[in-house]
PDB file of C-alpha atoms and ligand atoms in Angstrom:
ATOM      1  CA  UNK A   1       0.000   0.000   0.000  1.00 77.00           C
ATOM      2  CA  UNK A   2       1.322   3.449  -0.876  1.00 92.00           C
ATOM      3  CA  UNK A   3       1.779   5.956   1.254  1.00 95.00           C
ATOM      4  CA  UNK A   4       1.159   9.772   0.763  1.00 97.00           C
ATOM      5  CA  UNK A   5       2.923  12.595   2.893  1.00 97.00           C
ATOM      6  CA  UNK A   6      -0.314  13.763   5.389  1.00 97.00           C
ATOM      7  CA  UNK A   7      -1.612  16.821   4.595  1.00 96.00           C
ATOM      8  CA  UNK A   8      -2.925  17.620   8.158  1.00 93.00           C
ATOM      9  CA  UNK A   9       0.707  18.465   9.504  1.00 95.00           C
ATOM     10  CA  UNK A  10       2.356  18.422   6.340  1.00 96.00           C
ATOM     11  CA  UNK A  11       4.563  15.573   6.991  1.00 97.00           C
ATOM     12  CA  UNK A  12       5.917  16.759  10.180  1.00 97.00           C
ATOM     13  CA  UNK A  13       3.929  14.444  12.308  1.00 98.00           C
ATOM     14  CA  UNK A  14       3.297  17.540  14.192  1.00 97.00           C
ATOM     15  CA  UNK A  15       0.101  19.690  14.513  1.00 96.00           C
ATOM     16  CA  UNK A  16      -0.820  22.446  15.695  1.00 93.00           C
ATOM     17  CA  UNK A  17      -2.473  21.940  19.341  1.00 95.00           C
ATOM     18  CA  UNK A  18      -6.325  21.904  18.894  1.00 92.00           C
ATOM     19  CA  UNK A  19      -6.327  24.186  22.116  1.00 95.00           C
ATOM     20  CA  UNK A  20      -8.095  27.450  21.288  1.00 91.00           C
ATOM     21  CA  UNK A  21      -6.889  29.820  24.221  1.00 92.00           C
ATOM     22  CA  UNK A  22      -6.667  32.849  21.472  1.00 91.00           C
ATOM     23  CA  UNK A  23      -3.097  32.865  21.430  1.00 91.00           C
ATOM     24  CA  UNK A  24      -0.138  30.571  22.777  1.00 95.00           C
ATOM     25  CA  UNK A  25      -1.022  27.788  25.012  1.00 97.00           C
ATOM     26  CA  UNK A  26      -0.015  27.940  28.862  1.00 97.00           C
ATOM     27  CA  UNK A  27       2.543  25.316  30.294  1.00 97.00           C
ATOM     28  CA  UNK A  28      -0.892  23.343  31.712  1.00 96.00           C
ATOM     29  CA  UNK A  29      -2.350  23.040  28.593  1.00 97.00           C
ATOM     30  CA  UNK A  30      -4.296  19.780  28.361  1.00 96.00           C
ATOM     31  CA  UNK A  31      -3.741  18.781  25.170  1.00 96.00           C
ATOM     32  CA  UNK A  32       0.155  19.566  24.567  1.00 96.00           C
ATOM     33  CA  UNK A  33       1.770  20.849  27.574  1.00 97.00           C
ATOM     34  CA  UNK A  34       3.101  24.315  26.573  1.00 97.00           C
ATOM     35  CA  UNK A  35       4.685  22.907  23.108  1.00 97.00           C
ATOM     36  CA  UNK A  36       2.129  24.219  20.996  1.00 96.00           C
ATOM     37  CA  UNK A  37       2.452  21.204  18.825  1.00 96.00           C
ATOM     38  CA  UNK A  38       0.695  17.464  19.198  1.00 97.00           C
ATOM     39  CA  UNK A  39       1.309  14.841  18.005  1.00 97.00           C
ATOM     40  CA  UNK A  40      -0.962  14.354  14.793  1.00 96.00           C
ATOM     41  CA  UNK A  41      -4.213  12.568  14.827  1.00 93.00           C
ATOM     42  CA  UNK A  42      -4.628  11.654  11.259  1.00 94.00           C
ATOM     43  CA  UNK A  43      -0.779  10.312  10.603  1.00 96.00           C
ATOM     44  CA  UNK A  44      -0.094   9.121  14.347  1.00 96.00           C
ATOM     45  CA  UNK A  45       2.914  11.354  14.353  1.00 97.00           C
ATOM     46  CA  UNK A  46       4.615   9.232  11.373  1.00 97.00           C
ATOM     47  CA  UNK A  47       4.137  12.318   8.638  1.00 97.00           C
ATOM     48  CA  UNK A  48       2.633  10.048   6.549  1.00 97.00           C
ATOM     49  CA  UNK A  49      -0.926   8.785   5.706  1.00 97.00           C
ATOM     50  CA  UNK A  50      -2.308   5.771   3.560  1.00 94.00           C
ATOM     51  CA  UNK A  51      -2.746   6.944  -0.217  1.00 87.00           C
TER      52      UNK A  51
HETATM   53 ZN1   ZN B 101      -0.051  14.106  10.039  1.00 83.28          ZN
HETATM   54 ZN1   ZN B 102      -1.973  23.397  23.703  1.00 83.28          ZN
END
């Protein structure tokens, strides 16, 4: 099966956090701890999806 580069974090395996605080995310943030970035939900943090 091929594999396509994920268009959700543009192959980074990173995504934006899904946090919406209006600006950067505090250290306590729930959902990425202050790194502004998650791990992505679509690729599973590999940058890539199934084609
Ligand atoms: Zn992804
Ligand atoms: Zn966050």
């Amino acid at each position: 099966m091929a594999k396509e580069k994920c268009g959700n974090c543009n192959g980074t395996g990173m995504a934006d956090c899904p946090m919406e605080y209006g600006g950067r995310c505090p250290d306590n943030c729930p959902a990425c701890g202050g790194k502004q970035k998650v791990k992505c939900q679509d690729c599973k943090g590999t940058g890539k999806v199934d084609a």
